[in-house]
Coordinates of C-alpha atoms in Angstrom, one line a residue:
M4 CA 18.7 -0.7 -15.6
R5 CA 21.5 0.5 -17.7
D6 CA 19.3 4.0 -17.0
A7 CA 20.7 5.4 -14.4
A8 CA 18.0 7.3 -13.0
F9 CA 15.3 4.8 -13.5
L10 CA 18.2 2.8 -11.8
R11 CA 17.6 4.4 -8.8
L12 CA 14.2 4.9 -8.7
W13 CA 13.5 1.4 -9.4
V14 CA 16.4 0.9 -5.8
G15 CA 13.5 2.9 -4.0
T16 CA 10.5 1.5 -5.2
T17 CA 11.9 -1.9 -4.2
A18 CA 13.0 -0.9 -0.9
S19 CA 9.6 0.0 -0.1
G20 CA 8.3 -2.9 -0.9
L21 CA 10.4 -5.2 0.9
A22 CA 9.0 -2.4 3.8
T23 CA 5.6 -2.4 2.9
W24 CA 5.4 -6.6 3.0
A25 CA 8.1 -6.7 5.8
L26 CA 5.7 -5.4 8.5
P27 CA 2.6 -7.1 8.6
F28 CA 5.2 -10.1 9.0
V29 CA 7.1 -8.7 11.9
L30 CA 3.9 -8.1 13.5
G31 CA 3.2 -11.4 13.0
L32 CA 6.5 -12.7 14.5
A33 CA 5.5 -10.6 17.6
V34 CA 1.7 -11.8 18.7
L35 CA 4.5 -15.1 18.6
H36 CA 6.9 -13.9 20.9
R37 CA 4.2 -11.9 23.1
D38 CA 4.9 -8.8 22.9
L39 CA 1.7 -7.5 21.0
G40 CA -1.7 -10.4 21.2
P41 CA -4.0 -11.1 18.6
A42 CA -6.6 -8.4 19.0
G43 CA -3.5 -6.0 18.4
L44 CA -1.7 -7.1 15.6
G45 CA -5.5 -6.3 14.0
L46 CA -6.1 -2.7 15.5
V47 CA -2.5 -1.9 14.4
L48 CA -2.8 -4.1 10.4
A49 CA -6.3 -2.3 9.9
A50 CA -4.7 1.7 11.4
R51 CA -2.5 1.0 8.6
T52 CA -4.8 0.4 6.0
A53 CA -6.7 2.9 6.7
G54 CA -3.9 5.0 6.9
F55 CA -3.3 4.2 3.2
L56 CA -6.8 4.7 2.1
A57 CA -7.2 8.1 4.0
A58 CA -3.6 9.2 2.2
V59 CA -3.4 8.3 -1.6
A60 CA -5.6 10.8 -3.1
V61 CA -3.3 12.9 -0.8
G62 CA -1.3 11.6 -2.4
G63 CA -2.1 12.0 -5.4
V64 CA -3.4 15.5 -5.8
L65 CA 0.0 17.0 -3.3
A66 CA 2.4 14.8 -6.4
D67 CA 0.3 16.8 -9.3
R68 CA 0.1 20.0 -7.0
H69 CA 4.2 19.5 -6.3
S70 CA 7.0 17.8 -7.1
R71 CA 6.9 14.5 -7.7
R72 CA 10.4 13.7 -5.7
A73 CA 9.6 15.7 -3.1
V74 CA 6.2 14.1 -2.3
V75 CA 8.3 10.2 -2.5
L76 CA 10.7 12.0 -0.7
W77 CA 8.3 13.3 2.5
S78 CA 6.0 11.0 2.9
A79 CA 8.7 7.5 2.8
L80 CA 10.3 9.7 5.2
A81 CA 7.0 9.7 7.4
A82 CA 6.6 5.7 7.1
A83 CA 10.4 5.7 8.6
T84 CA 9.5 7.8 11.0
A85 CA 6.6 5.0 12.3
A86 CA 9.5 2.2 12.4
P87 CA 11.4 3.2 16.0
L88 CA 7.2 4.6 16.9
L89 CA 6.3 0.9 16.4
A90 CA 9.1 -0.6 17.7
A91 CA 8.9 1.6 20.4
G92 CA 5.1 0.8 21.2
L93 CA 6.0 -3.1 21.4
G94 CA 4.7 -4.6 24.3
R95 CA 4.2 -1.1 26.2
S96 CA 1.6 0.9 24.7
V97 CA -0.8 -0.6 21.8
L98 CA -1.8 3.0 21.3
L99 CA 1.3 4.2 20.6
M100 CA 1.2 1.1 17.4
T101 CA -1.7 2.0 16.5
C102 CA -0.8 5.6 15.8
A103 CA 2.6 4.7 14.3
A104 CA 0.7 2.4 12.1
A105 CA -1.2 5.0 10.7
L106 CA 1.9 6.9 10.4
A107 CA 3.2 3.9 8.1
G108 CA 0.3 3.9 5.9
A109 CA 0.1 7.2 5.4
G110 CA 3.5 7.4 4.2
Q111 CA 3.3 4.1 2.1
G112 CA -0.3 5.4 0.4
A113 CA 1.1 9.3 -0.2
C114 CA 4.4 7.7 -2.4
R115 CA 2.0 5.2 -4.5
P116 CA 0.9 7.5 -6.7
A117 CA 4.2 9.7 -6.7
F118 CA 5.9 6.8 -7.9
Q119 CA 3.8 6.2 -10.8
A120 CA 3.6 9.8 -11.1
L121 CA 7.6 10.1 -11.3
T122 CA 8.1 7.2 -13.2
A123 CA 6.0 8.8 -16.5
E124 CA 8.9 11.8 -16.0
T125 CA 12.3 9.9 -15.8
V126 CA 11.2 7.2 -19.2
A127 CA 10.9 8.0 -22.1
P128 CA 7.4 7.3 -23.7
E129 CA 8.7 4.4 -26.2
R130 CA 10.5 2.4 -22.7
R131 CA 7.5 2.6 -20.5
Q132 CA 6.1 -0.1 -20.8
Q133 CA 9.6 -2.0 -20.1
A134 CA 10.1 0.3 -16.7
N135 CA 6.7 -0.8 -15.8
A136 CA 7.8 -4.5 -16.1
A137 CA 10.9 -3.9 -14.0
M138 CA 8.7 -1.8 -11.0
T139 CA 6.4 -4.8 -11.4
L140 CA 9.4 -7.9 -10.9
A141 CA 10.6 -5.4 -7.9
V142 CA 7.0 -5.5 -6.1
R143 CA 6.7 -9.5 -7.0
S144 CA 10.0 -10.0 -6.4
S145 CA 9.1 -8.3 -2.7
T146 CA 5.9 -10.4 -2.1
L147 CA 7.7 -12.9 -2.2
A148 CA 11.5 -11.9 -0.6
G149 CA 9.7 -9.7 2.0
P150 CA 8.1 -12.4 4.0
A151 CA 11.5 -15.1 4.0
L152 CA 14.3 -12.5 4.0
T153 CA 13.1 -11.2 7.0
A154 CA 12.2 -14.9 8.8
L155 CA 15.9 -15.4 8.0
L156 CA 17.3 -12.5 9.7
A157 CA 14.6 -13.3 12.6
A158 CA 16.8 -16.2 13.6
F159 CA 19.6 -13.8 13.9
L160 CA 17.9 -10.1 14.9
D161 CA 15.4 -9.6 17.7
V162 CA 11.5 -8.0 16.3
W163 CA 12.5 -4.5 18.0
T164 CA 16.1 -4.7 15.8
L165 CA 13.8 -6.1 12.6
L166 CA 11.0 -3.0 12.9
L167 CA 13.8 -0.7 13.2
G168 CA 15.5 -2.2 9.9
I169 CA 12.0 -1.6 7.8
G170 CA 12.7 2.4 8.6
L171 CA 16.4 2.2 7.1
L172 CA 13.8 1.2 3.9
W173 CA 11.7 3.6 3.7
L174 CA 15.1 5.5 4.3
I175 CA 16.5 3.8 1.2
A176 CA 12.9 4.7 -0.5
A177 CA 13.2 8.6 0.3
F178 CA 16.5 9.3 -0.5
V179 CA 17.7 7.7 -3.0
P180 CA 14.8 7.9 -6.2
G181 CA 16.8 11.1 -8.2
R182 CA 14.4 13.7 -9.8
G183 CA 12.8 13.6 -12.5
E184 CA 12.4 15.2 -15.6
P185 CA 10.7 19.1 -14.5
G186 CA 7.0 18.5 -16.3
T187 CA 3.7 20.0 -15.2
A188 CA 3.9 19.6 -11.2
D189 CA 6.9 22.6 -12.0
T190 CA 4.7 23.9 -13.2
A191 CA 1.7 23.8 -12.1
E192 CA 3.6 25.0 -7.9
R193 CA 4.5 28.3 -10.5
A194 CA 1.0 28.4 -11.2
P195 CA -3.0 29.7 -9.0
R196 CA -4.2 27.0 -7.4
A197 CA -7.2 25.5 -6.8
S198 CA -8.3 24.2 -3.9
F199 CA -7.5 20.5 -2.3
R200 CA -11.5 19.1 -3.0
A201 CA -11.3 20.7 -6.2
E202 CA -8.2 19.7 -7.7
F203 CA -9.2 16.1 -6.6
V204 CA -12.4 16.3 -8.3
D205 CA -10.6 17.4 -11.5
G206 CA -9.1 14.2 -11.2
I207 CA -11.9 12.2 -11.5
R208 CA -13.6 14.1 -14.5
E209 CA -9.9 13.1 -16.3
A210 CA -9.9 9.8 -15.1
R211 CA -13.7 10.7 -17.0
R212 CA -12.6 11.0 -19.6
H213 CA -11.1 7.8 -21.1
P214 CA -14.3 5.2 -20.9
W215 CA -11.7 2.6 -20.9
F216 CA -9.5 3.8 -17.3
L217 CA -13.5 3.1 -15.9
A218 CA -13.7 0.1 -18.3
G219 CA -10.6 -2.0 -16.4
L220 CA -11.1 -0.5 -12.8
G221 CA -14.2 -1.4 -12.7
S222 CA -13.4 -5.0 -13.6
L223 CA -10.0 -4.6 -11.4
T224 CA -12.0 -3.7 -8.4
A225 CA -14.3 -7.1 -8.9
V226 CA -11.6 -9.1 -9.4
I227 CA -10.0 -7.9 -6.4
A228 CA -12.7 -7.4 -4.1
L229 CA -14.7 -11.0 -5.8
G230 CA -12.7 -13.2 -6.6
Y231 CA -9.0 -12.3 -4.7
S232 CA -11.2 -12.5 -1.1
A233 CA -12.6 -15.3 -2.1
T234 CA -9.1 -17.4 -2.4
S235 CA -8.4 -15.6 0.5
V236 CA -10.3 -16.9 2.4
A237 CA -11.8 -20.0 0.9
L238 CA -7.7 -21.5 0.1
P239 CA -7.1 -21.7 4.2
L240 CA -9.7 -23.4 4.4
I241 CA -9.7 -26.0 2.0
S242 CA -6.1 -26.4 2.2
R243 CA -6.7 -28.2 5.5
D244 CA -10.1 -29.7 5.5
R245 CA -10.5 -30.8 1.6
Y246 CA -6.2 -31.5 1.6
G247 CA -4.9 -32.7 5.4
T248 CA -2.3 -30.1 4.6
E249 CA -0.5 -26.6 5.2
W250 CA 1.2 -27.2 1.6
V251 CA -1.1 -26.5 -0.7
L252 CA -2.0 -23.0 0.6
A253 CA 2.3 -22.4 -0.2
A254 CA 2.2 -24.2 -2.5
A255 CA -0.3 -21.8 -4.9
M256 CA 0.5 -18.7 -3.5
T257 CA 4.5 -19.3 -4.5
A258 CA 2.8 -20.5 -8.1
Y259 CA 1.1 -16.7 -8.3
T260 CA 4.0 -14.6 -7.4
L261 CA 6.5 -16.7 -9.5
G262 CA 3.7 -16.8 -12.5
A263 CA 3.8 -12.6 -11.9
L264 CA 7.1 -12.7 -12.3
G265 CA 6.6 -14.0 -15.5
G266 CA 4.2 -12.7 -17.0
A267 CA 6.1 -9.1 -15.7
L268 CA 8.7 -10.7 -18.1
V269 CA 6.7 -11.2 -20.5
M270 CA 5.6 -7.8 -21.0
A271 CA 8.9 -6.2 -20.8
R272 CA 8.8 -7.6 -24.5
W273 CA 5.4 -8.5 -25.8
R274 CA 3.0 -5.7 -27.5
P275 CA 0.0 -7.3 -28.7
R276 CA -1.5 -5.5 -31.5
A277 CA -4.7 -4.7 -28.9
Q278 CA -3.2 -4.7 -25.9
G279 CA -6.7 -3.7 -24.4
W280 CA -8.4 -7.0 -24.7
A281 CA -5.1 -9.2 -24.5
A282 CA -5.0 -7.5 -21.0
F283 CA -8.5 -8.3 -20.3
A284 CA -7.5 -11.6 -20.8
G285 CA -5.5 -11.8 -18.6
L286 CA -7.3 -10.3 -16.2
A287 CA -10.3 -12.9 -15.9
A288 CA -7.3 -16.0 -15.9
Y289 CA -7.6 -14.8 -12.7
G290 CA -11.2 -16.6 -12.5
F291 CA -9.1 -19.8 -12.8
A292 CA -8.0 -19.7 -8.8
P293 CA -11.1 -19.6 -7.6
L294 CA -12.7 -22.8 -9.7
S295 CA -9.3 -24.7 -9.4
L296 CA -10.5 -24.8 -5.7
V297 CA -14.4 -25.9 -6.1
L298 CA -14.4 -29.3 -7.7
P299 CA -11.8 -31.6 -5.6
V300 CA -8.8 -31.6 -8.6
H301 CA -4.8 -33.0 -7.8
P302 CA -3.7 -29.9 -6.1
A303 CA -1.5 -29.8 -9.2
V304 CA -4.6 -29.0 -10.0
V305 CA -4.8 -25.5 -7.5
I306 CA -0.9 -24.8 -7.9
A307 CA -1.0 -24.9 -12.0
A308 CA -4.2 -22.5 -11.8
Y309 CA -2.6 -20.0 -9.4
A310 CA 0.1 -19.8 -11.6
V311 CA -1.9 -18.9 -14.3
A312 CA -3.6 -16.1 -12.2
G313 CA -0.5 -14.7 -11.5
I314 CA 0.7 -14.4 -15.3
G315 CA -3.0 -13.2 -16.1
I316 CA -2.7 -10.4 -13.8
E317 CA 0.3 -8.9 -15.0
L318 CA -0.6 -9.2 -18.1
F319 CA -2.9 -6.6 -17.4
N320 CA -1.5 -5.0 -14.7
V321 CA 1.7 -4.0 -17.5
P322 CA -0.2 -2.2 -20.4
W323 CA -3.2 -0.7 -17.6
F324 CA -0.2 1.2 -16.2
T325 CA 2.3 2.2 -19.6
A326 CA -1.7 3.3 -20.9
T327 CA -2.5 6.1 -17.9
Q328 CA 0.5 7.4 -18.4
R329 CA 0.9 7.5 -21.5
E330 CA -3.3 8.5 -22.1
V331 CA -4.2 10.5 -19.1
A332 CA -2.7 14.1 -18.7
P333 CA 0.4 14.5 -17.2
D334 CA -0.6 17.0 -15.2
K335 CA -2.9 15.0 -13.3
L336 CA -1.9 11.1 -13.5
A337 CA -1.0 11.4 -9.7
R338 CA -4.7 12.1 -9.4
V339 CA -5.8 9.2 -11.9
S340 CA -3.8 7.1 -10.3
S341 CA -4.9 8.0 -6.6
L342 CA -7.8 7.0 -8.0
D343 CA -6.7 3.1 -9.4
F344 CA -5.6 2.5 -5.4
L345 CA -8.2 4.2 -3.5
V346 CA -11.0 2.4 -5.9
S347 CA -9.4 -1.3 -5.8
Y348 CA -8.0 -1.5 -2.6
G349 CA -9.9 0.5 -1.1
L350 CA -12.5 -2.0 -1.6
A351 CA -10.3 -5.2 -0.5
P352 CA -11.5 -5.2 2.7
V353 CA -15.0 -4.9 1.9
G354 CA -14.8 -8.0 0.0
L355 CA -12.6 -9.2 2.7
A356 CA -15.8 -9.0 5.4
L357 CA -18.2 -10.0 3.2
I358 CA -17.3 -13.7 2.1
A359 CA -16.8 -15.5 5.4
P360 CA -20.7 -14.9 6.2
A361 CA -20.9 -15.5 2.9
I362 CA -19.7 -19.4 2.9
T363 CA -21.2 -19.9 5.9
V364 CA -25.0 -18.8 4.6
F365 CA -24.1 -20.6 1.3
G366 CA -21.6 -22.9 1.5
V367 CA -18.2 -22.6 -0.2
T368 CA -18.8 -24.1 -3.4
P369 CA -21.8 -22.1 -4.8
V370 CA -19.7 -18.7 -3.4
L371 CA -16.6 -19.7 -5.0
A372 CA -18.3 -20.2 -8.3
V373 CA -19.8 -16.9 -8.5
C374 CA -16.9 -15.1 -7.5
A375 CA -15.3 -17.1 -10.4
A376 CA -18.3 -16.3 -12.8
V377 CA -16.9 -12.7 -11.9
C378 CA -14.0 -13.0 -12.6
F379 CA -14.6 -14.4 -15.8
L380 CA -17.4 -12.2 -16.9
V381 CA -16.8 -8.5 -16.0
P382 CA -13.4 -8.2 -17.6
A383 CA -15.1 -9.8 -20.8
G384 CA -18.3 -7.3 -20.5
A385 CA -15.0 -4.4 -19.9
A386 CA -13.7 -5.5 -23.7
L387 CA -16.0 -4.6 -25.3
V388 CA -16.7 -0.4 -24.1
P389 CA -15.8 1.4 -26.5
T390 CA -12.1 2.6 -26.4
A391 CA -11.4 -0.9 -24.5
R392 CA -9.0 -2.6 -27.3
H393 CA -6.5 -0.7 -27.2
F394 CA -6.4 1.1 -24.1
A395 CA -6.2 4.3 -25.4
R396 CA -8.5 6.8 -27.7
T397 CA -7.4 5.7 -31.1
P398 CA -5.5 3.1 -32.6
A399 CA -3.7 5.1 -33.4
A400 CA -2.1 6.2 -30.2
A401 CA -1.4 3.0 -28.4
D402 CA 1.4 2.3 -31.4

């Protein structure tokens, strides 16, 4: 954090995270104030997700083709532009709000792989694990502070003003980060360019060169699509029906975020010898979250399980991002990172859509048991893939 260039990048990332996590909460306030209906809220949030998924792959190619800093600038400006459009459509036009939300999601999606690649440009290789841990702290702090800060401001400001405030956060994300070291993106900009499709396929080809990456991406996708989706749907139901209070829901989600913050702090210092195996063990720990909901245990067990899941997810994320920055060819880093976000985030809505009908047909206990088993077994299987032990093609590369 004493590095001015990294500090500027960290501030920009934090601002974008606060804006990202605050928007759904502000739109929820609009429903409470009857400026937006429940159906309209669902449409607006779906449009934001669609915009994110459409733009993340495009952003990855652009960030490898052009300056990563320029991609961050223009994508954040697009998200900032969406904020006053959302405010203008509030209570007047759901269509305008839907289009604005798609623009906001596109800006968010395009800047994610660019931020990831810009971190590698800004920070020396030996300090990237600490840098990624600091970035994770920013993201997790945003998930914790974003809704809480928005709720506090809502006592004094109306929804229209809060939306403009989100736009201001995106302006900070656009203008505060500095330029990374001149690298492959600048060279690629002067070189003859292949087609957009060819460059995207080239990114897929680069990802396939790293078996550990494919194994990690498959495991992360399975945990998000089944484990995270199952607990997202089942936890509110169990909190209400089994424990008779929403307090368990709030406490478990808070414990998860606090656990993730603790996991990021651990990974800022810890360098496991077999970092891939340690990361997969952390990812498998998410299985304790659905497992704690299978049986009628004391609420403290559920809260503790979610804290363990939060710690584990960052024991995976930090070395995962660091290894990607180290092992992937620098001129293809943004494209490979975009595949990470596209696949893992892209299949999450599918899991959310299927879990509720599965619970209706089979019951909550069998579905949660299967999801817990998937969370435990898929990372364990991925750890057996060649190169997975060190998240590197050779053990020496990980040292």
